[in-house]
Amino acid sequence: MAKNPLINPHVAATLRQSPTRKIDTLREKLTREGKDVILLSTGQPGIPPVRQLREAVAKLLEEESMKYYGYTPSNGIAALREAIAEDIRGLGGPELDPDQIIVTAGGQHAMFSALASILEPGTEVILTDPTYFGYEPLINYFGARPVYVETRLEEEYQPSPEAVAEKISERTRAIILVTPDNPTGRLVHSHVAKALAELAQDHGIWLLVDEAYKTLIYEGSHVWPYKHAPENVVGINTFSKDPGFPGWRLGYIYGPPRLIGPARLVAEEAVYCPPSIAQYAALIYIREGLRKHYLAKVIPEYMKRRDTMAEALRKHLPQARFLKAKGSMFMLVDLKEYLEPAGLDAEQFSKKLLEEKLVATIPGTYFGQTPRYSVRLSFATETPQRIYEAIRRMGELLEKL
Amino acid sequence: MAKNPLINPHVAATLRQSPTRKIDTLREKLTREGKDVILLSTGQPGIPPVRQLREAVAKLLEEESMKYYGYTPSNGIAALREAIAEDIRGLGGPELDPDQIIVTAGGQHAMFSALASILEPGTEVILTDPTYFGYEPLINYFGARPVYVETRLEEEYQPSPEAVAEKISERTRAIILVTPDNPTGRLVHSHVAKALAELAQDHGIWLLVDEAYKTLIYEGSHVWPYKHAPENVVGINTFSKDPGFPGWRLGYIYGPPRLIGPARLVAEEAVYCPPSIAQYAALIYIREGLRKHYLAKVIPEYMKRRDTMAEALRKHLPQARFLKAKGSMFMLVDLKEYLEPAGLDAEQFSKKLLEEKLVATIPGTYFGQTPRYSVRLSFATETPQRIYEAIRRMGELLEKL
C-alpha cells in the first residue's frame, strides 16, 4: 500500500510567504477585473535601469562565447568585488579588502547566508519594532528567537542604545539595524550607530546593518557602523534599489573574515553562484559611473513624490502622524486617530482601502506590534498626481468610517 | 574589552567549497602563468546560447519599463511555469499542473529547497556511489546522513533496486537518482526507474530525480520515474546545460503539492525570487522552439567530442575502463590498471596531470568511495583535436609512471 512520504514540519512552522504577496494577490485580481489600482505597496523602484546600462548589457549578448553565461566564483567575479570595494570607499564607507565581500543572488540571499552562519537553535536576535518583515521568519527558521526594541516616531525612530543593551543576554547573537529604514524612512543618527557598534563589540555579538537604501537619501547622509567595530559589523547590501533591477537578484555582504568564510559556504550551497549577467551589469554600472545618471533621475523624482505624499497627507488626513522620509522609498503613517475610534486595525483598513478605493498599501502590523494602526506607503512607484489622488481617497474612506 | 562574535560551527563542519574549485584554483594559476590548459574538468556547456535567444533578450532590454527588472512571484512567472509544463509534456514527460512547478535560481537552489523541505536531523538519504558530489554536503548540512549503494561499470552503472531496498530503514527519507548521470554518463533503464519509484511508494519515501542532462542524450532516451509514483517522485531540473546559461541561474522543481508547498517557502526565503531576465529568456527559448536550434548544434558536436575521447582512450590508454557516455557531458574513466601499480590515487594523478601535462580533470574520489582510481572527463568544452591531445598526454604520463 502506498504511503505518503514525509516532509520537515519545521519549514511550514517557521516560514510563510512574504506578507506583501497577500496584498499582491488581491491587487492582481482587481487588475484582472480591469480596475486601475494605485500602487503604494511595492518595495521596488518605479524607474528602470538607465538606458546606457541596458544598452551595454545588450552589447555583451552579441559576443559568441561562454564568458557571460558560465558559472562564476561562488563569491562573485573578482573584478566586481574590487569595484564594490572602491564604490563603498567612494560613498564615504570603510576601506575593504575585496576578499571581505561576497556577491550574492540579491539582498535576501545575503541575509539568509549571513544569518545561517551566525544563528543556532536557542539564540536570539535583537530587532527594532517596527522593522522589515523579512527578518523574523528567517530567525525562526534558524531556530533562534527575535527580541524587539520599540522605536518611536517621537524619537524619529532612533533605536535607544540603552534599550538595546537591556535586551542583550547570553543568548544574543546579533542586532539587526536597517538604515535608511524600511518601513519608516529614518536614517540612524551617527552617535546611535556608534553606540550600537560599540555594544556589539563589548558583548561579542554581531551588528548586521541592512543598507539596501544607502544611496536613496533625501536629507542627511548614510552612516557606516562598520567603521566603529570592523570585527563585529556586517553590511547587507543589494543592487535592487539602485541600479534598479530587483528581479535580477544581486546583492552583497561585507564583513570580517570570521563571518565571510561560513557565509560564502552557505551562499554557495543555496545558489552555487550569483547570476553572472547581473554581475557584469553591476560591474559596468560602477565602473562607467552610471549611478550618477540613475540618481540624477531618481532622487529628484522620488523627492517630488515624497513631498506630494506628505503634503496630501497633511491636507486630507490632518490627524495622521508620520516622519517625512529622509531616505528609502517609504513612510509609515500612523492613522490611530482615525482607526481606533472606528474599531479597525491596519490590516482591515488596508484591505478595505484596496477593495473600495483601489489603493494598495501595506499594513503596519506586518512590521511589528507597535504600528497597529499604521500603513506603509511607498512613494517610489506612482506619479505625484496618482499619489495625491491615492491620499485623497484614503481621506475619503477614513471620513466615512 | 572587545570579544569575538560567535558563528554557527555546524556550517564549517558540514559545508565545503565545491571540490572542483580546488582544480579551478590550480588551473587559474597556470593560466595566469600563460600556460594553455586543456579543460576536461568543467561541468558546463562549451557552446553558448543560440544567437536567436541572445538577440531576443537584447531586444527586451530596449523597453523602458520595470517589466523585465522587477521582482517576480517566488515560484516564477506564471507564463514560464505553463511553458515548462508543456515543454515536459513535449519531451515525453508527465502531465503537470503549472502549480506543481517552482522555478528556482538554478539547479543547486532547486536541490537545496527540495532537501530542506524533506530532511530532518537523524534522517537518511540513499545515493549511488559514484554520484554527483553536490549532494553529500547538503545532506550533512540538514543534519541527515548519506547512505551509499554501489553501482558498477560491469552493470552499466545501473542501481540495483534490491541493493537500494536493503538500505531502506525507518530513517530513510529519500533516494537520489541522477539520470542522465554525472559522472558516469549512463541513462537509467526504464525497469530500474520503475522499480525505484515503486520502492519509494511502498516505503513512503521520496525519489528525487536529478534530470539536469535530460536533453543531452546520444543513445537511448530519458526515463521519467515521476509517471510511476506521482506522489513520491520529485524532478530537479536546470536551464544550465540547455539553453546553456549556467551562470544565469535558472532551474525548477516539479512534484506533488505536498513537497511543492514547503519547497517554495524555502526557495523564497533563500533568494526571494528566481532571476527575472533568465525567466524571460527561458520563456522565449521554450515558446519560440529555440531548443531545436541549440540541440542541432550541440548534440552532433558533443557526440563527435565523445567519440574522439573514446577512440583516443582505446588507443592511448588501452587498459582504461569506461562506459561510453549515453548522455550528459561526462565519462568516468577507471585507470586502476595504471594507477594501482604506480601507487597513485586519482587525486594525486589528477594534480600531476594538470601540473605536468596541463590537462584538467576531476578525480573520481570526489564522487564516492568506489572510483578511487578513476577520473571524470568532460567532453563538452574542448574541440575534438584538443580532447585527442589531452588523452594522448594522459597516456604519456601514465606510461612514465
JSON list of N, CA, C and O in Angstrom, two decimals, chain B residues 310-322 333-346 348-349 352 372-375 391-401:
[
{"chain": "B", "resi": 310, "resn": "ALA", "atom": "N", "xyz": [36.56, 8.59, -26.70]},
{"chain": "B", "resi": 310, "resn": "ALA", "atom": "CA", "xyz": [36.53, 7.14, -26.53]},
{"chain": "B", "resi": 310, "resn": "ALA", "atom": "C", "xyz": [37.61, 6.48, -27.39]},
{"chain": "B", "resi": 310, "resn": "ALA", "atom": "O", "xyz": [38.34, 5.59, -26.93]},
{"chain": "B", "resi": 311, "resn": "GLU", "atom": "N", "xyz": [37.73, 6.97, -28.60]},
{"chain": "B", "resi": 311, "resn": "GLU", "atom": "CA", "xyz": [38.72, 6.42, -29.54]},
{"chain": "B", "resi": 311, "resn": "GLU", "atom": "C", "xyz": [40.15, 6.66, -29.03]},
{"chain": "B", "resi": 311, "resn": "GLU", "atom": "O", "xyz": [40.98, 5.75, -29.03]},
{"chain": "B", "resi": 312, "resn": "ALA", "atom": "N", "xyz": [40.40, 7.87, -28.57]},
{"chain": "B", "resi": 312, "resn": "ALA", "atom": "CA", "xyz": [41.74, 8.19, -28.06]},
{"chain": "B", "resi": 312, "resn": "ALA", "atom": "C", "xyz": [42.05, 7.36, -26.82]},
{"chain": "B", "resi": 312, "resn": "ALA", "atom": "O", "xyz": [43.18, 6.92, -26.62]},
{"chain": "B", "resi": 313, "resn": "LEU", "atom": "N", "xyz": [41.04, 7.15, -25.98]},
{"chain": "B", "resi": 313, "resn": "LEU", "atom": "CA", "xyz": [41.26, 6.34, -24.77]},
{"chain": "B", "resi": 313, "resn": "LEU", "atom": "C", "xyz": [41.64, 4.92, -25.17]},
{"chain": "B", "resi": 313, "resn": "LEU", "atom": "O", "xyz": [42.57, 4.33, -24.61]},
{"chain": "B", "resi": 314, "resn": "ARG", "atom": "N", "xyz": [40.93, 4.37, -26.17]},
{"chain": "B", "resi": 314, "resn": "ARG", "atom": "CA", "xyz": [41.23, 2.99, -26.57]},
{"chain": "B", "resi": 314, "resn": "ARG", "atom": "C", "xyz": [42.63, 2.89, -27.15]},
{"chain": "B", "resi": 314, "resn": "ARG", "atom": "O", "xyz": [43.33, 1.91, -26.96]},
{"chain": "B", "resi": 315, "resn": "LYS", "atom": "N", "xyz": [43.02, 3.95, -27.83]},
{"chain": "B", "resi": 315, "resn": "LYS", "atom": "CA", "xyz": [44.34, 3.91, -28.46]},
{"chain": "B", "resi": 315, "resn": "LYS", "atom": "C", "xyz": [45.48, 4.16, -27.46]},
{"chain": "B", "resi": 315, "resn": "LYS", "atom": "O", "xyz": [46.44, 3.40, -27.40]},
{"chain": "B", "resi": 316, "resn": "HIS", "atom": "N", "xyz": [45.32, 5.23, -26.65]},
{"chain": "B", "resi": 316, "resn": "HIS", "atom": "CA", "xyz": [46.45, 5.64, -25.81]},
{"chain": "B", "resi": 316, "resn": "HIS", "atom": "C", "xyz": [46.40, 5.08, -24.39]},
{"chain": "B", "resi": 316, "resn": "HIS", "atom": "O", "xyz": [47.40, 5.13, -23.69]},
{"chain": "B", "resi": 317, "resn": "LEU", "atom": "N", "xyz": [45.23, 4.63, -23.97]},
{"chain": "B", "resi": 317, "resn": "LEU", "atom": "CA", "xyz": [45.12, 4.01, -22.63]},
{"chain": "B", "resi": 317, "resn": "LEU", "atom": "C", "xyz": [44.34, 2.71, -22.77]},
{"chain": "B", "resi": 317, "resn": "LEU", "atom": "O", "xyz": [43.22, 2.59, -22.25]},
{"chain": "B", "resi": 318, "resn": "PRO", "atom": "N", "xyz": [44.92, 1.73, -23.45]},
{"chain": "B", "resi": 318, "resn": "PRO", "atom": "CA", "xyz": [44.15, 0.53, -23.78]},
{"chain": "B", "resi": 318, "resn": "PRO", "atom": "C", "xyz": [43.62, -0.20, -22.55]},
{"chain": "B", "resi": 318, "resn": "PRO", "atom": "O", "xyz": [42.66, -0.96, -22.66]},
{"chain": "B", "resi": 319, "resn": "GLN", "atom": "N", "xyz": [44.19, 0.02, -21.40]},
{"chain": "B", "resi": 319, "resn": "GLN", "atom": "CA", "xyz": [43.71, -0.70, -20.21]},
{"chain": "B", "resi": 319, "resn": "GLN", "atom": "C", "xyz": [42.71, 0.12, -19.39]},
{"chain": "B", "resi": 319, "resn": "GLN", "atom": "O", "xyz": [42.28, -0.32, -18.33]},
{"chain": "B", "resi": 320, "resn": "ALA", "atom": "N", "xyz": [42.40, 1.33, -19.86]},
{"chain": "B", "resi": 320, "resn": "ALA", "atom": "CA", "xyz": [41.38, 2.13, -19.17]},
{"chain": "B", "resi": 320, "resn": "ALA", "atom": "C", "xyz": [40.01, 1.51, -19.40]},
{"chain": "B", "resi": 320, "resn": "ALA", "atom": "O", "xyz": [39.74, 0.95, -20.47]},
{"chain": "B", "resi": 321, "resn": "ARG", "atom": "N", "xyz": [39.15, 1.58, -18.37]},
{"chain": "B", "resi": 321, "resn": "ARG", "atom": "CA", "xyz": [37.81, 1.01, -18.48]},
{"chain": "B", "resi": 321, "resn": "ARG", "atom": "C", "xyz": [36.78, 2.12, -18.30]},
{"chain": "B", "resi": 321, "resn": "ARG", "atom": "O", "xyz": [36.89, 2.93, -17.38]},
{"chain": "B", "resi": 322, "resn": "PHE", "atom": "N", "xyz": [35.79, 2.17, -19.18]},
{"chain": "B", "resi": 322, "resn": "PHE", "atom": "CA", "xyz": [34.79, 3.25, -19.08]},
{"chain": "B", "resi": 322, "resn": "PHE", "atom": "C", "xyz": [33.54, 2.87, -19.86]},
{"chain": "B", "resi": 322, "resn": "PHE", "atom": "O", "xyz": [33.57, 2.01, -20.74]},
{"chain": "B", "resi": 333, "resn": "VAL", "atom": "N", "xyz": [36.45, 7.45, -16.16]},
{"chain": "B", "resi": 333, "resn": "VAL", "atom": "CA", "xyz": [37.43, 6.53, -16.74]},
{"chain": "B", "resi": 333, "resn": "VAL", "atom": "C", "xyz": [38.26, 5.90, -15.63]},
{"chain": "B", "resi": 333, "resn": "VAL", "atom": "O", "xyz": [38.94, 6.59, -14.87]},
{"chain": "B", "resi": 334, "resn": "ASP", "atom": "N", "xyz": [38.19, 4.58, -15.56]},
{"chain": "B", "resi": 334, "resn": "ASP", "atom": "CA", "xyz": [38.87, 3.83, -14.49]},
{"chain": "B", "resi": 334, "resn": "ASP", "atom": "C", "xyz": [40.30, 3.53, -14.93]},
{"chain": "B", "resi": 334, "resn": "ASP", "atom": "O", "xyz": [40.51, 2.80, -15.90]},
{"chain": "B", "resi": 335, "resn": "LEU", "atom": "N", "xyz": [41.26, 4.04, -14.21]},
{"chain": "B", "resi": 335, "resn": "LEU", "atom": "CA", "xyz": [42.68, 3.87, -14.56]},
{"chain": "B", "resi": 335, "resn": "LEU", "atom": "C", "xyz": [43.39, 2.94, -13.59]},
{"chain": "B", "resi": 335, "resn": "LEU", "atom": "O", "xyz": [44.62, 3.00, -13.44]},
{"chain": "B", "resi": 336, "resn": "LYS", "atom": "N", "xyz": [42.64, 2.09, -12.92]},
{"chain": "B", "resi": 336, "resn": "LYS", "atom": "CA", "xyz": [43.22, 1.25, -11.88]},
{"chain": "B", "resi": 336, "resn": "LYS", "atom": "C", "xyz": [44.43, 0.45, -12.38]},
{"chain": "B", "resi": 336, "resn": "LYS", "atom": "O", "xyz": [45.44, 0.36, -11.68]},
{"chain": "B", "resi": 337, "resn": "GLU", "atom": "N", "xyz": [44.31, -0.07, -13.60]},
{"chain": "B", "resi": 337, "resn": "GLU", "atom": "CA", "xyz": [45.41, -0.90, -14.12]},
{"chain": "B", "resi": 337, "resn": "GLU", "atom": "C", "xyz": [46.72, -0.11, -14.21]},
{"chain": "B", "resi": 337, "resn": "GLU", "atom": "O", "xyz": [47.79, -0.70, -14.18]},
{"chain": "B", "resi": 338, "resn": "TYR", "atom": "N", "xyz": [46.59, 1.20, -14.34]},
{"chain": "B", "resi": 338, "resn": "TYR", "atom": "CA", "xyz": [47.78, 2.03, -14.41]},
{"chain": "B", "resi": 338, "resn": "TYR", "atom": "C", "xyz": [48.18, 2.58, -13.04]},
{"chain": "B", "resi": 338, "resn": "TYR", "atom": "O", "xyz": [49.36, 2.60, -12.69]},
{"chain": "B", "resi": 339, "resn": "LEU", "atom": "N", "xyz": [47.18, 3.04, -12.30]},
{"chain": "B", "resi": 339, "resn": "LEU", "atom": "CA", "xyz": [47.50, 3.80, -11.09]},
{"chain": "B", "resi": 339, "resn": "LEU", "atom": "C", "xyz": [47.84, 2.91, -9.89]},
{"chain": "B", "resi": 339, "resn": "LEU", "atom": "O", "xyz": [48.73, 3.26, -9.11]},
{"chain": "B", "resi": 340, "resn": "GLU", "atom": "N", "xyz": [47.16, 1.80, -9.75]},
{"chain": "B", "resi": 340, "resn": "GLU", "atom": "CA", "xyz": [47.42, 0.96, -8.57]},
{"chain": "B", "resi": 340, "resn": "GLU", "atom": "C", "xyz": [48.88, 0.50, -8.54]},
{"chain": "B", "resi": 340, "resn": "GLU", "atom": "O", "xyz": [49.54, 0.69, -7.51]},
{"chain": "B", "resi": 341, "resn": "PRO", "atom": "N", "xyz": [49.39, -0.03, -9.66]},
{"chain": "B", "resi": 341, "resn": "PRO", "atom": "CA", "xyz": [50.80, -0.44, -9.62]},
{"chain": "B", "resi": 341, "resn": "PRO", "atom": "C", "xyz": [51.74, 0.74, -9.33]},
{"chain": "B", "resi": 341, "resn": "PRO", "atom": "O", "xyz": [52.78, 0.56, -8.70]},
{"chain": "B", "resi": 342, "resn": "ALA", "atom": "N", "xyz": [51.33, 1.94, -9.78]},
{"chain": "B", "resi": 342, "resn": "ALA", "atom": "CA", "xyz": [52.20, 3.11, -9.57]},
{"chain": "B", "resi": 342, "resn": "ALA", "atom": "C", "xyz": [52.02, 3.70, -8.17]},
{"chain": "B", "resi": 342, "resn": "ALA", "atom": "O", "xyz": [52.75, 4.62, -7.79]},
{"chain": "B", "resi": 343, "resn": "GLY", "atom": "N", "xyz": [51.06, 3.17, -7.42]},
{"chain": "B", "resi": 343, "resn": "GLY", "atom": "CA", "xyz": [50.86, 3.66, -6.06]},
{"chain": "B", "resi": 343, "resn": "GLY", "atom": "C", "xyz": [50.27, 5.07, -5.99]},
{"chain": "B", "resi": 343, "resn": "GLY", "atom": "O", "xyz": [50.54, 5.81, -5.04]},
{"chain": "B", "resi": 344, "resn": "LEU", "atom": "N", "xyz": [49.48, 5.43, -6.99]},
{"chain": "B", "resi": 344, "resn": "LEU", "atom": "CA", "xyz": [48.86, 6.76, -7.01]},
{"chain": "B", "resi": 344, "resn": "LEU", "atom": "C", "xyz": [47.34, 6.61, -6.94]},
{"chain": "B", "resi": 344, "resn": "LEU", "atom": "O", "xyz": [46.78, 5.72, -7.57]},
{"chain": "B", "resi": 345, "resn": "ASP", "atom": "N", "xyz": [46.67, 7.50, -6.21]},
{"chain": "B", "resi": 345, "resn": "ASP", "atom": "CA", "xyz": [45.21, 7.50, -6.33]},
{"chain": "B", "resi": 345, "resn": "ASP", "atom": "C", "xyz": [44.80, 8.59, -7.33]},
{"chain": "B", "resi": 345, "resn": "ASP", "atom": "O", "xyz": [45.65, 9.31, -7.87]},
{"chain": "B", "resi": 346, "resn": "ALA", "atom": "N", "xyz": [43.50, 8.67, -7.56]},
{"chain": "B", "resi": 346, "resn": "ALA", "atom": "CA", "xyz": [43.02, 9.56, -8.63]},
{"chain": "B", "resi": 346, "resn": "ALA", "atom": "C", "xyz": [43.34, 11.02, -8.34]},
{"chain": "B", "resi": 346, "resn": "ALA", "atom": "O", "xyz": [43.68, 11.79, -9.25]},
{"chain": "B", "resi": 348, "resn": "GLN", "atom": "N", "xyz": [45.86, 12.30, -6.66]},
{"chain": "B", "resi": 348, "resn": "GLN", "atom": "CA", "xyz": [47.28, 12.56, -6.94]},
{"chain": "B", "resi": 348, "resn": "GLN", "atom": "C", "xyz": [47.55, 12.60, -8.45]},
{"chain": "B", "resi": 348, "resn": "GLN", "atom": "O", "xyz": [48.26, 13.47, -8.95]},
{"chain": "B", "resi": 349, "resn": "PHE", "atom": "N", "xyz": [46.92, 11.67, -9.16]},
{"chain": "B", "resi": 349, "resn": "PHE", "atom": "CA", "xyz": [47.12, 11.62, -10.61]},
{"chain": "B", "resi": 349, "resn": "PHE", "atom": "C", "xyz": [46.58, 12.89, -11.28]},
{"chain": "B", "resi": 349, "resn": "PHE", "atom": "O", "xyz": [47.23, 13.48, -12.15]},
{"chain": "B", "resi": 352, "resn": "LYS", "atom": "N", "xyz": [48.91, 15.79, -10.79]},
{"chain": "B", "resi": 352, "resn": "LYS", "atom": "CA", "xyz": [50.11, 15.58, -11.59]},
{"chain": "B", "resi": 352, "resn": "LYS", "atom": "C", "xyz": [49.83, 15.87, -13.07]},
{"chain": "B", "resi": 352, "resn": "LYS", "atom": "O", "xyz": [50.62, 16.52, -13.75]},
{"chain": "B", "resi": 372, "resn": "ARG", "atom": "N", "xyz": [38.13, 5.13, -6.92]},
{"chain": "B", "resi": 372, "resn": "ARG", "atom": "CA", "xyz": [39.38, 5.54, -6.30]},
{"chain": "B", "resi": 372, "resn": "ARG", "atom": "C", "xyz": [40.47, 5.80, -7.33]},
{"chain": "B", "resi": 372, "resn": "ARG", "atom": "O", "xyz": [41.38, 6.59, -7.10]},
{"chain": "B", "resi": 373, "resn": "TYR", "atom": "N", "xyz": [40.38, 5.08, -8.43]},
{"chain": "B", "resi": 373, "resn": "TYR", "atom": "CA", "xyz": [41.41, 5.21, -9.46]},
{"chain": "B", "resi": 373, "resn": "TYR", "atom": "C", "xyz": [40.83, 5.80, -10.76]},
{"chain": "B", "resi": 373, "resn": "TYR", "atom": "O", "xyz": [41.39, 5.60, -11.84]},
{"chain": "B", "resi": 374, "resn": "SER", "atom": "N", "xyz": [39.70, 6.47, -10.66]},
{"chain": "B", "resi": 374, "resn": "SER", "atom": "CA", "xyz": [39.06, 6.99, -11.87]},
{"chain": "B", "resi": 374, "resn": "SER", "atom": "C", "xyz": [39.20, 8.50, -11.96]},
{"chain": "B", "resi": 374, "resn": "SER", "atom": "O", "xyz": [39.41, 9.19, -10.97]},
{"chain": "B", "resi": 375, "resn": "VAL", "atom": "N", "xyz": [39.07, 9.02, -13.18]},
{"chain": "B", "resi": 375, "resn": "VAL", "atom": "CA", "xyz": [38.94, 10.47, -13.37]},
{"chain": "B", "resi": 375, "resn": "VAL", "atom": "C", "xyz": [37.68, 10.73, -14.18]},
{"chain": "B", "resi": 375, "resn": "VAL", "atom": "O", "xyz": [37.28, 9.93, -15.02]},
{"chain": "B", "resi": 391, "resn": "ILE", "atom": "N", "xyz": [44.11, 13.29, -24.15]},
{"chain": "B", "resi": 391, "resn": "ILE", "atom": "CA", "xyz": [44.17, 11.86, -23.84]},
{"chain": "B", "resi": 391, "resn": "ILE", "atom": "C", "xyz": [45.56, 11.30, -24.17]},
{"chain": "B", "resi": 391, "resn": "ILE", "atom": "O", "xyz": [46.12, 10.48, -23.45]},
{"chain": "B", "resi": 392, "resn": "ARG", "atom": "N", "xyz": [46.12, 11.80, -25.26]},
{"chain": "B", "resi": 392, "resn": "ARG", "atom": "CA", "xyz": [47.49, 11.38, -25.62]},
{"chain": "B", "resi": 392, "resn": "ARG", "atom": "C", "xyz": [48.45, 11.73, -24.47]},
{"chain": "B", "resi": 392, "resn": "ARG", "atom": "O", "xyz": [49.27, 10.91, -24.07]},
{"chain": "B", "resi": 393, "resn": "ARG", "atom": "N", "xyz": [48.30, 12.92, -23.93]},
{"chain": "B", "resi": 393, "resn": "ARG", "atom": "CA", "xyz": [49.18, 13.32, -22.82]},
{"chain": "B", "resi": 393, "resn": "ARG", "atom": "C", "xyz": [48.95, 12.46, -21.58]},
{"chain": "B", "resi": 393, "resn": "ARG", "atom": "O", "xyz": [49.87, 12.16, -20.84]},
{"chain": "B", "resi": 394, "resn": "MET", "atom": "N", "xyz": [47.67, 12.12, -21.34]},
{"chain": "B", "resi": 394, "resn": "MET", "atom": "CA", "xyz": [47.37, 11.23, -20.21]},
{"chain": "B", "resi": 394, "resn": "MET", "atom": "C", "xyz": [48.13, 9.92, -20.38]},
{"chain": "B", "resi": 394, "resn": "MET", "atom": "O", "xyz": [48.75, 9.41, -19.44]},
{"chain": "B", "resi": 395, "resn": "GLY", "atom": "N", "xyz": [48.09, 9.38, -21.61]},
{"chain": "B", "resi": 395, "resn": "GLY", "atom": "CA", "xyz": [48.79, 8.13, -21.90]},
{"chain": "B", "resi": 395, "resn": "GLY", "atom": "C", "xyz": [50.29, 8.27, -21.66]},
{"chain": "B", "resi": 395, "resn": "GLY", "atom": "O", "xyz": [50.93, 7.41, -21.05]},
{"chain": "B", "resi": 396, "resn": "GLU", "atom": "N", "xyz": [50.80, 9.40, -22.10]},
{"chain": "B", "resi": 396, "resn": "GLU", "atom": "CA", "xyz": [52.24, 9.67, -21.94]},
{"chain": "B", "resi": 396, "resn": "GLU", "atom": "C", "xyz": [52.63, 9.68, -20.46]},
{"chain": "B", "resi": 396, "resn": "GLU", "atom": "O", "xyz": [53.62, 9.06, -20.07]},
{"chain": "B", "resi": 397, "resn": "LEU", "atom": "N", "xyz": [51.81, 10.37, -19.67]},
{"chain": "B", "resi": 397, "resn": "LEU", "atom": "CA", "xyz": [52.11, 10.46, -18.23]},
{"chain": "B", "resi": 397, "resn": "LEU", "atom": "C", "xyz": [52.01, 9.08, -17.58]},
{"chain": "B", "resi": 397, "resn": "LEU", "atom": "O", "xyz": [52.86, 8.71, -16.77]},
{"chain": "B", "resi": 398, "resn": "LEU", "atom": "N", "xyz": [50.97, 8.32, -17.96]},
{"chain": "B", "resi": 398, "resn": "LEU", "atom": "CA", "xyz": [50.77, 7.02, -17.32]},
{"chain": "B", "resi": 398, "resn": "LEU", "atom": "C", "xyz": [51.88, 6.05, -17.70]},
{"chain": "B", "resi": 398, "resn": "LEU", "atom": "O", "xyz": [52.27, 5.20, -16.89]},
{"chain": "B", "resi": 399, "resn": "GLU", "atom": "N", "xyz": [52.38, 6.18, -18.90]},
{"chain": "B", "resi": 399, "resn": "GLU", "atom": "CA", "xyz": [53.47, 5.31, -19.32]},
{"chain": "B", "resi": 399, "resn": "GLU", "atom": "C", "xyz": [54.71, 5.56, -18.46]},
{"chain": "B", "resi": 399, "resn": "GLU", "atom": "O", "xyz": [55.41, 4.64, -18.07]},
{"chain": "B", "resi": 400, "resn": "LYS", "atom": "N", "xyz": [54.92, 6.83, -18.17]},
{"chain": "B", "resi": 400, "resn": "LYS", "atom": "CA", "xyz": [56.10, 7.24, -17.39]},
{"chain": "B", "resi": 400, "resn": "LYS", "atom": "C", "xyz": [56.04, 6.70, -15.96]},
{"chain": "B", "resi": 400, "resn": "LYS", "atom": "O", "xyz": [57.05, 6.48, -15.33]},
{"chain": "B", "resi": 401, "resn": "LEU", "atom": "N", "xyz": [54.82, 6.57, -15.44]},
{"chain": "B", "resi": 401, "resn": "LEU", "atom": "CA", "xyz": [54.67, 6.23, -14.01]},
{"chain": "B", "resi": 401, "resn": "LEU", "atom": "C", "xyz": [55.11, 4.80, -13.69]},
{"chain": "B", "resi": 401, "resn": "LEU", "atom": "O", "xyz": [54.93, 3.90, -14.46]}
]
